[in-house]
Structures are given as structure tokens and as C-alpha cells.
Amino acid sequence: MSTVDLWSAKAKLRRAIGQCEDLNTRIEGFRANPNSRAVLRADLEAVSGYHILRINEIPDYRRTIEDVSLGVGDIVNNLRCSLDHLAWQYACAHAHGTPRRPRDVSFITCNASGGQQHKTPGFLPPKVWGRMHEYQPCRGRNGRPDGWSGPYIHQLDLLTALSNSDKHHMLAHIELHANQFSTITTRGDLPPWIARTESGVKLIPERVNDPDPGADHPDLSHASSLVEVGAEVARIRAPLWSGQPAIERVGTATPLFALPAGRPVGPTLRRLSEFVHMVICDLEQNCP
């Protein structure tokens, strides 16, 4: 096998990692801006005594969602290209030049299960494909450290689906989830394990298990994850709100940018980047 040059694959990976960092900076800057938050309204449910917090107003998120979608597309396409460039280099080295069928060369996906036959591409030497095969969906996590949000999906399957959809169908679908919210004061006193001092407040550890009659009682079991007008964010039984049938502008909700199945954009893209980095490092070390 001729010499393999992984410069191109690594360059695509570096660009994707840089784009991930830039996109995350833009997202976090947007989330930190008070003008980006949805406004909440509270309505008393007389039977339960809880105030139901719902989204009452939302800013126009369309431009920001478009920007995030375009950013996701750029990143996943560079990551997918990085793997394809990797396969191309090994295919060229194996062929001692241009492969006989160059259009067939890519970092293919093997999803064989049960008694199905695993893919064996002819454009790669067995040793190289053996290393690549360790990172295929048919092998699952294969003992590697991994992290994900939402239902499990193998990194290569997710990366391929996102890249193909962006290239051939439409921009990545981005949802806004209300993962944080804040409200006006819900109680008039401090819990028994917090005491006021001249410099602020202090914790009293020995009282952490004392009854707290003035506590508020949140209930998130009915909450909707989406940021949209009318969506419930939480229910709160708040001592200071007692008897008020409705409270306008009771608080705000901060949006989280998520891919389908509730996968947060930033952590999901980092997971995919780490996967591609792991594959390249393995091939470089074991198949020089």
C-alpha cells in the first residue's frame, strides 16, 4: 500500500471543530440575551391551588433558527467529508493511484445485524477496513466512551442522516425547548437553613432537614418541551401568589436549540466531532 496523506481529512475535521465552537458561542450569546427569552403568564387553577405557567409571548426566532440550521449543515457536511476523504486516501494508496471506480469510494456504513453479511468494500485493504469496521453501527458502542441525549443512535448513522438531509432535502430541523425558566419572587421568607447576615446570606447545615412551611411547590409533570405560545412550562404553588387569579409577565423561559428527538445542538455536534476524531486517530496509528 502506498503512503497515505491524511492532511485533507484532518483539515475538514479542524474546520468542523472551529465551526462548532463558533456556533456554540452564537447560541450561548443568544440565550444570554434577555430579549431572546419567552415571556410567561401565570393563571391560578382554583382546584389545586397551583398557578399554571404558560408561554404568553415569544420573540421572532426565525432568523436565528435559520442561522443555527445553516451552521449545523456546514458542520455535519465537513465531518462527513472528513471521513470520506479518509476513505479516499486509503483507497488511492491501495490502488497505487486513482481507484478503478472512484465514484464508489466513501466511508461506507455497515448496519448488518443478526445473521446478515457485513459489508466488505473492495477498494480498501482488509486491515484498513477492519479498523473502520470497528466504528460501524453494526458494532454499536463497542466499548468506546460515548454520550448522547434522546434515544440512542450511532454517531455514523446520525452524521450520515443529518448530512444527507442537508445536502439533498432541506435545512436541519431545529426546535426550541424551554429548558430554563425564572419567575418573580414566590415566597416572602427564607428557608430555615438560610440566614441573613450583614454581608448577605449563609447556610445553616444543621437545619437542612427542618420543615419549610413557606416553600413553593413546583410541578413539571405537565410541561411541554417546545417554546410556543400557550405551551405549559410549569405549575407552582407559591405562597406570595396566593389568591391572584392571573399574573401577567410572571417570568421568562430561556430557549434551548435542539435537533429532532430533543438532542441539544452543541453537545450533539461535539459528540459527532469526537467520533470522527477518534476514527482518524485510530487509522493513523494502526494503518500508517
C-alpha positions as a LaTeX table, in Angstrom:
\begin{tabular}{lrrr}
\hline
Residue & $x$ (\AA) & $y$ (\AA) & $z$ (\AA) \\
\hline
Met1 & 0.00 & 0.00 & 0.00 \\
Ser2 & 1.36 & 3.45 & $-0.94$ \\
Thr3 & 1.80 & 6.32 & 1.50 \\
Val4 & $-1.40$ & 7.77 & 2.99 \\
Asp5 & $-1.75$ & 11.55 & 3.43 \\
Leu6 & $-4.48$ & 12.43 & 5.95 \\
Trp7 & $-3.98$ & 16.20 & 5.69 \\
Ser8 & $-7.27$ & 16.74 & 3.86 \\
Ala9 & $-9.34$ & 14.66 & 6.30 \\
Lys10 & $-7.76$ & 16.43 & 9.27 \\
Ala11 & $-8.30$ & 19.85 & 7.71 \\
Lys12 & $-12.01$ & 19.17 & 7.26 \\
Leu13 & $-12.21$ & 17.98 & 10.88 \\
Arg14 & $-10.41$ & 21.09 & 12.16 \\
Arg15 & $-12.76$ & 23.32 & 10.21 \\
Ala16 & $-15.79$ & 21.48 & 11.64 \\
Ile17 & $-14.47$ & 21.79 & 15.21 \\
Gly18 & $-13.89$ & 25.51 & 14.73 \\
Gln19 & $-17.39$ & 25.91 & 13.32 \\
Cys20 & $-18.79$ & 24.04 & 16.32 \\
Glu21 & $-17.10$ & 26.46 & 18.67 \\
Asp22 & $-18.33$ & 29.49 & 16.71 \\
Leu23 & $-21.89$ & 28.18 & 16.55 \\
Asn24 & $-21.94$ & 27.39 & 20.27 \\
Thr25 & $-20.69$ & 30.92 & 21.04 \\
Arg26 & $-23.52$ & 32.40 & 18.96 \\
Ile27 & $-26.10$ & 30.15 & 20.61 \\
Glu28 & $-24.95$ & 30.92 & 24.15 \\
Gly29 & $-24.82$ & 34.64 & 23.35 \\
Phe30 & $-28.39$ & 34.45 & 22.10 \\
Arg31 & $-29.52$ & 32.55 & 25.20 \\
Ala32 & $-27.85$ & 35.09 & 27.50 \\
Asn33 & $-29.70$ & 38.00 & 25.90 \\
Pro34 & $-32.83$ & 38.86 & 27.97 \\
Asn35 & $-34.58$ & 39.97 & 24.78 \\
Ser36 & $-34.35$ & 36.41 & 23.45 \\
Arg37 & $-36.43$ & 34.89 & 26.23 \\
Ala38 & $-40.11$ & 33.96 & 26.04 \\
Val39 & $-42.48$ & 35.77 & 28.41 \\
Leu40 & $-44.54$ & 33.70 & 30.86 \\
Arg41 & $-48.02$ & 34.26 & 32.27 \\
Ala42 & $-49.43$ & 32.52 & 35.36 \\
Asp43 & $-53.08$ & 31.51 & 35.78 \\
Leu44 & $-54.47$ & 30.11 & 39.02 \\
Glu45 & $-56.07$ & 26.67 & 38.93 \\
Ala46 & $-58.52$ & 27.07 & 41.82 \\
Val47 & $-58.99$ & 23.35 & 42.48 \\
Ser48 & $-55.31$ & 22.56 & 43.00 \\
Gly49 & $-54.09$ & 25.94 & 44.20 \\
Tyr50 & $-51.30$ & 25.85 & 41.62 \\
His51 & $-50.56$ & 28.65 & 39.19 \\
Ile52 & $-50.00$ & 27.30 & 35.69 \\
Leu53 & $-47.13$ & 28.99 & 33.87 \\
Arg54 & $-47.58$ & 29.22 & 30.12 \\
Ile55 & $-45.66$ & 30.94 & 27.37 \\
Asn56 & $-47.54$ & 34.11 & 26.53 \\
Glu57 & $-45.16$ & 35.93 & 24.19 \\
Ile58 & $-42.18$ & 34.83 & 22.11 \\
Pro59 & $-39.69$ & 36.89 & 20.09 \\
Asp60 & $-39.32$ & 36.29 & 16.37 \\
Tyr61 & $-36.85$ & 33.39 & 16.33 \\
Arg62 & $-37.00$ & 32.65 & 12.61 \\
Arg63 & $-33.74$ & 34.35 & 11.60 \\
Thr64 & $-31.82$ & 32.76 & 14.47 \\
Ile65 & $-33.22$ & 29.28 & 13.75 \\
Glu66 & $-32.19$ & 29.67 & 10.11 \\
Asp67 & $-28.69$ & 30.71 & 11.17 \\
Val68 & $-28.35$ & 27.70 & 13.50 \\
Ser69 & $-29.71$ & 25.34 & 10.83 \\
Leu70 & $-27.17$ & 26.59 & 8.29 \\
Gly71 & $-24.40$ & 26.23 & 10.88 \\
Val72 & $-25.40$ & 22.65 & 11.63 \\
Gly73 & $-25.36$ & 21.83 & 7.93 \\
Asp74 & $-21.88$ & 23.27 & 7.44 \\
Ile75 & $-20.53$ & 21.29 & 10.39 \\
Val76 & $-22.03$ & 17.90 & 9.60 \\
Asn77 & $-21.04$ & 18.16 & 5.95 \\
Asn78 & $-17.43$ & 18.90 & 6.88 \\
Leu79 & $-17.43$ & 15.98 & 9.33 \\
Arg80 & $-18.91$ & 13.66 & 6.73 \\
Cys81 & $-16.36$ & 14.90 & 4.16 \\
Ser82 & $-13.57$ & 14.27 & 6.65 \\
Leu83 & $-14.49$ & 10.58 & 6.81 \\
Asp84 & $-14.91$ & 10.34 & 3.03 \\
His85 & $-11.51$ & 11.98 & 2.48 \\
Leu86 & $-10.08$ & 9.46 & 4.90 \\
Ala87 & $-11.50$ & 6.57 & 2.90 \\
Trp88 & $-10.34$ & 8.15 & $-0.37$ \\
Gln89 & $-6.73$ & 8.37 & 0.79 \\
Tyr90 & $-6.64$ & 4.72 & 1.81 \\
Ala91 & $-8.39$ & 3.68 & $-1.42$ \\
Cys92 & $-5.84$ & 5.59 & $-3.51$ \\
Ala93 & $-2.96$ & 4.09 & $-1.55$ \\
His94 & $-4.42$ & 0.62 & $-2.04$ \\
Ala95 & $-4.83$ & 1.20 & $-5.80$ \\
His96 & $-1.40$ & 2.88 & $-6.13$ \\
Gly97 & $-3.21$ & 5.74 & $-7.81$ \\
Thr98 & $-6.82$ & 6.55 & $-8.62$ \\
Pro99 & $-9.21$ & 3.70 & $-7.66$ \\
Arg100 & $-10.78$ & 1.81 & $-10.57$ \\
Arg101 & $-14.28$ & 3.00 & $-9.63$ \\
Pro102 & $-13.68$ & 6.32 & $-7.86$ \\
Arg103 & $-17.37$ & 7.20 & $-7.51$ \\
Asp104 & $-17.86$ & 4.16 & $-5.30$ \\
Val105 & $-15.30$ & 5.30 & $-2.73$ \\
Ser106 & $-16.66$ & 6.68 & 0.53 \\
Phe107 & $-16.64$ & 5.93 & 4.24 \\
Ile108 & $-19.42$ & 3.38 & 3.88 \\
Thr109 & $-21.88$ & 2.39 & 6.61 \\
Cys110 & $-22.40$ & $-1.20$ & 7.77 \\
Asn111 & $-25.65$ & $-1.84$ & 9.62 \\
Ala112 & $-25.60$ & $-5.65$ & 9.43 \\
Ser113 & $-27.39$ & $-7.40$ & 12.28 \\
Gly114 & $-28.11$ & $-10.97$ & 13.29 \\
Gly115 & $-27.09$ & $-13.36$ & 10.52 \\
Gln116 & $-26.73$ & $-10.66$ & 7.87 \\
Gln117 & $-23.50$ & $-10.39$ & 5.93 \\
His118 & $-21.25$ & $-7.47$ & 6.84 \\
Lys119 & $-20.08$ & $-5.12$ & 4.10 \\
Thr120 & $-16.53$ & $-5.52$ & 2.80 \\
Pro121 & $-15.60$ & $-2.76$ & 0.33 \\
Gly122 & $-13.17$ & $-3.91$ & $-2.34$ \\
Phe123 & $-11.50$ & $-0.52$ & $-2.64$ \\
Leu124 & $-9.89$ & $-0.84$ & 0.81 \\
Pro125 & $-7.28$ & $-3.31$ & 2.06 \\
Pro126 & $-8.62$ & $-5.78$ & 4.68 \\
Lys127 & $-6.56$ & $-4.29$ & 7.53 \\
Val128 & $-7.87$ & $-0.77$ & 6.90 \\
Trp129 & $-11.47$ & $-1.91$ & 6.59 \\
Gly130 & $-11.02$ & $-3.99$ & 9.73 \\
Arg131 & $-10.19$ & $-0.82$ & 11.70 \\
Met132 & $-13.01$ & 1.19 & 10.07 \\
His133 & $-15.44$ & $-1.65$ & 10.75 \\
Glu134 & $-14.83$ & $-1.24$ & 14.49 \\
Tyr135 & $-16.60$ & 2.12 & 14.26 \\
Gln136 & $-19.62$ & 0.95 & 12.27 \\
Pro137 & $-23.23$ & 0.96 & 13.57 \\
Cys138 & $-23.25$ & $-2.84$ & 13.41 \\
Arg139 & $-20.67$ & $-2.77$ & 16.22 \\
Gly140 & $-22.66$ & $-0.43$ & 18.46 \\
Arg141 & $-20.71$ & 1.47 & 21.11 \\
Asn142 & $-18.07$ & $-1.27$ & 21.01 \\
Gly143 & $-16.69$ & $-0.34$ & 24.43 \\
Arg144 & $-15.97$ & 3.28 & 23.46 \\
Pro145 & $-16.85$ & 6.21 & 25.72 \\
Asp146 & $-19.95$ & 7.86 & 24.33 \\
Gly147 & $-22.60$ & 10.33 & 25.38 \\
Trp148 & $-25.90$ & 11.36 & 23.83 \\
Ser149 & $-29.25$ & 12.97 & 24.55 \\
Gly150 & $-32.51$ & 11.47 & 23.41 \\
Pro151 & $-32.86$ & 7.89 & 22.12 \\
Tyr152 & $-29.54$ & 6.24 & 21.30 \\
Ile153 & $-28.33$ & 6.50 & 17.73 \\
His154 & $-24.88$ & 5.57 & 16.49 \\
Gln155 & $-22.75$ & 8.57 & 15.58 \\
Leu156 & $-22.19$ & 7.46 & 11.99 \\
Asp157 & $-25.92$ & 6.91 & 11.40 \\
Leu158 & $-26.76$ & 10.32 & 12.85 \\
Leu159 & $-23.98$ & 12.09 & 10.98 \\
Thr160 & $-24.97$ & 10.50 & 7.67 \\
Ala161 & $-28.66$ & 11.27 & 8.15 \\
Leu162 & $-28.00$ & 14.93 & 9.02 \\
Ser163 & $-25.54$ & 15.41 & 6.17 \\
Asn164 & $-27.71$ & 13.71 & 3.54 \\
Ser165 & $-30.79$ & 15.65 & 4.60 \\
Asp166 & $-28.95$ & 18.97 & 4.46 \\
Lys167 & $-27.42$ & 18.23 & 1.05 \\
His168 & $-30.45$ & 16.72 & $-0.66$ \\
His169 & $-33.65$ & 17.70 & 1.16 \\
Met170 & $-33.77$ & 20.74 & 3.47 \\
Leu171 & $-32.03$ & 22.55 & 6.31 \\
Ala172 & $-31.63$ & 20.73 & 9.60 \\
His173 & $-34.83$ & 20.87 & 11.63 \\
Ile174 & $-34.21$ & 22.97 & 14.75 \\
Glu175 & $-36.62$ & 23.03 & 17.68 \\
Leu176 & $-36.65$ & 25.45 & 20.60 \\
His177 & $-37.09$ & 23.81 & 24.00 \\
Ala178 & $-37.83$ & 25.69 & 27.22 \\
Asn179 & $-35.17$ & 24.13 & 29.41 \\
Gln180 & $-34.81$ & 27.00 & 31.91 \\
Phe181 & $-37.26$ & 29.46 & 33.38 \\
Ser182 & $-37.28$ & 32.15 & 36.06 \\
Thr183 & $-40.14$ & 33.91 & 37.84 \\
Ile184 & $-40.87$ & 36.78 & 40.16 \\
Thr185 & $-40.47$ & 36.06 & 43.87 \\
Thr186 & $-42.57$ & 33.12 & 45.03 \\
Arg187 & $-42.08$ & 33.37 & 48.81 \\
Gly188 & $-41.68$ & 36.11 & 51.38 \\
Asp189 & $-39.15$ & 34.48 & 53.67 \\
Leu190 & $-36.05$ & 32.32 & 53.56 \\
Pro191 & $-35.98$ & 28.57 & 54.20 \\
Pro192 & $-34.92$ & 27.63 & 57.73 \\
Trp193 & $-31.44$ & 26.56 & 56.59 \\
Ile194 & $-30.64$ & 30.02 & 55.13 \\
Ala195 & $-29.99$ & 33.01 & 57.41 \\
Arg196 & $-29.45$ & 36.66 & 56.54 \\
Thr197 & $-26.18$ & 38.26 & 57.59 \\
Glu198 & $-24.74$ & 41.75 & 57.24 \\
Ser199 & $-22.83$ & 40.62 & 54.16 \\
Gly200 & $-25.64$ & 38.58 & 52.58 \\
Val201 & $-26.86$ & 35.11 & 53.49 \\
Lys202 & $-25.29$ & 31.97 & 54.96 \\
Leu203 & $-26.14$ & 28.28 & 55.03 \\
Ile204 & $-27.06$ & 26.58 & 58.32 \\
Pro205 & $-26.25$ & 22.91 & 57.57 \\
Glu206 & $-27.81$ & 21.51 & 60.74 \\
Arg207 & $-31.23$ & 22.84 & 59.68 \\
Val208 & $-31.38$ & 21.45 & 56.12 \\
Asn209 & $-33.97$ & 18.84 & 57.15 \\
Asp210 & $-36.24$ & 21.27 & 59.06 \\
Pro211 & $-39.82$ & 21.77 & 57.80 \\
Asp212 & $-40.19$ & 24.68 & 55.39 \\
Pro213 & $-43.79$ & 25.94 & 55.63 \\
Gly214 & $-43.13$ & 28.87 & 53.29 \\
Ala215 & $-41.74$ & 26.81 & 50.43 \\
Asp216 & $-43.08$ & 26.95 & 46.91 \\
His217 & $-44.01$ & 23.67 & 45.25 \\
Pro218 & $-43.14$ & 23.32 & 41.53 \\
Asp219 & $-44.66$ & 20.63 & 39.32 \\
Leu220 & $-43.08$ & 19.93 & 35.92 \\
Ser221 & $-45.05$ & 16.79 & 35.08 \\
His222 & $-47.37$ & 18.62 & 32.65 \\
Ala223 & $-44.70$ & 20.74 & 30.98 \\
Ser224 & $-44.34$ & 20.89 & 27.20 \\
Ser225 & $-40.78$ & 20.99 & 25.93 \\
Leu226 & $-41.45$ & 23.32 & 22.99 \\
Val227 & $-41.24$ & 27.09 & 23.05 \\
Glu228 & $-44.55$ & 28.14 & 21.55 \\
Val229 & $-47.40$ & 30.39 & 22.64 \\
Gly230 & $-49.72$ & 28.57 & 25.03 \\
Ala231 & $-47.21$ & 25.84 & 25.95 \\
Glu232 & $-47.11$ & 24.97 & 29.65 \\
Val233 & $-43.71$ & 25.42 & 31.31 \\
Ala234 & $-44.51$ & 24.53 & 34.93 \\
Arg235 & $-47.05$ & 24.64 & 37.76 \\
Ile236 & $-46.16$ & 26.37 & 41.01 \\
Arg237 & $-47.92$ & 26.65 & 44.35 \\
Ala238 & $-46.37$ & 29.91 & 45.51 \\
Pro239 & $-47.21$ & 31.50 & 48.88 \\
Leu240 & $-46.80$ & 35.07 & 47.60 \\
Trp241 & $-49.08$ & 34.44 & 44.63 \\
Ser242 & $-51.96$ & 33.07 & 46.69 \\
Gly243 & $-55.37$ & 34.35 & 45.62 \\
Gln244 & $-54.17$ & 36.09 & 42.44 \\
Pro245 & $-56.20$ & 34.64 & 39.56 \\
Ala246 & $-53.69$ & 35.73 & 36.92 \\
Ile247 & $-50.23$ & 37.28 & 36.85 \\
Glu248 & $-49.02$ & 38.90 & 33.65 \\
Arg249 & $-45.30$ & 38.69 & 32.86 \\
Val250 & $-44.64$ & 36.39 & 35.79 \\
Gly251 & $-41.26$ & 35.33 & 34.38 \\
Thr252 & $-39.31$ & 34.21 & 31.34 \\
Ala253 & $-38.19$ & 30.98 & 29.67 \\
Thr254 & $-34.81$ & 30.54 & 28.01 \\
Pro255 & $-34.79$ & 28.58 & 24.73 \\
Leu256 & $-32.53$ & 25.58 & 24.10 \\
Phe257 & $-31.72$ & 24.80 & 20.46 \\
Ala258 & $-32.34$ & 21.13 & 19.75 \\
Leu259 & $-32.27$ & 18.71 & 16.84 \\
Pro260 & $-35.06$ & 16.13 & 16.41 \\
Ala261 & $-35.61$ & 13.78 & 19.38 \\
Gly262 & $-34.59$ & 16.59 & 21.72 \\
Arg263 & $-30.86$ & 16.36 & 21.02 \\
Pro264 & $-29.25$ & 19.67 & 22.07 \\
Val265 & $-27.32$ & 21.17 & 19.16 \\
Gly266 & $-24.00$ & 21.89 & 20.87 \\
Pro267 & $-23.44$ & 18.58 & 22.71 \\
Thr268 & $-24.68$ & 16.57 & 19.71 \\
Leu269 & $-22.24$ & 18.21 & 17.31 \\
Arg270 & $-19.40$ & 17.75 & 19.79 \\
Arg271 & $-20.29$ & 14.05 & 20.04 \\
Leu272 & $-20.06$ & 13.69 & 16.26 \\
Ser273 & $-16.78$ & 15.62 & 16.11 \\
Glu274 & $-15.23$ & 13.45 & 18.80 \\
Phe275 & $-16.30$ & 10.35 & 16.88 \\
Val276 & $-14.64$ & 11.49 & 13.64 \\
His277 & $-11.50$ & 12.48 & 15.55 \\
Met278 & $-11.39$ & 9.04 & 17.16 \\
Val279 & $-11.68$ & 7.26 & 13.80 \\
Ile280 & $-8.92$ & 9.32 & 12.17 \\
Cys281 & $-6.55$ & 8.86 & 15.11 \\
Asp282 & $-7.15$ & 5.10 & 15.13 \\
Leu283 & $-6.48$ & 4.72 & 11.41 \\
Glu284 & $-3.42$ & 6.95 & 11.55 \\
Gln285 & $-1.95$ & 4.94 & 14.41 \\
Asn286 & $-2.80$ & 1.44 & 13.20 \\
Cys287 & $-2.71$ & 1.81 & 9.42 \\
Pro288 & 0.08 & 4.31 & 8.61 \\
\hline
\end{tabular}
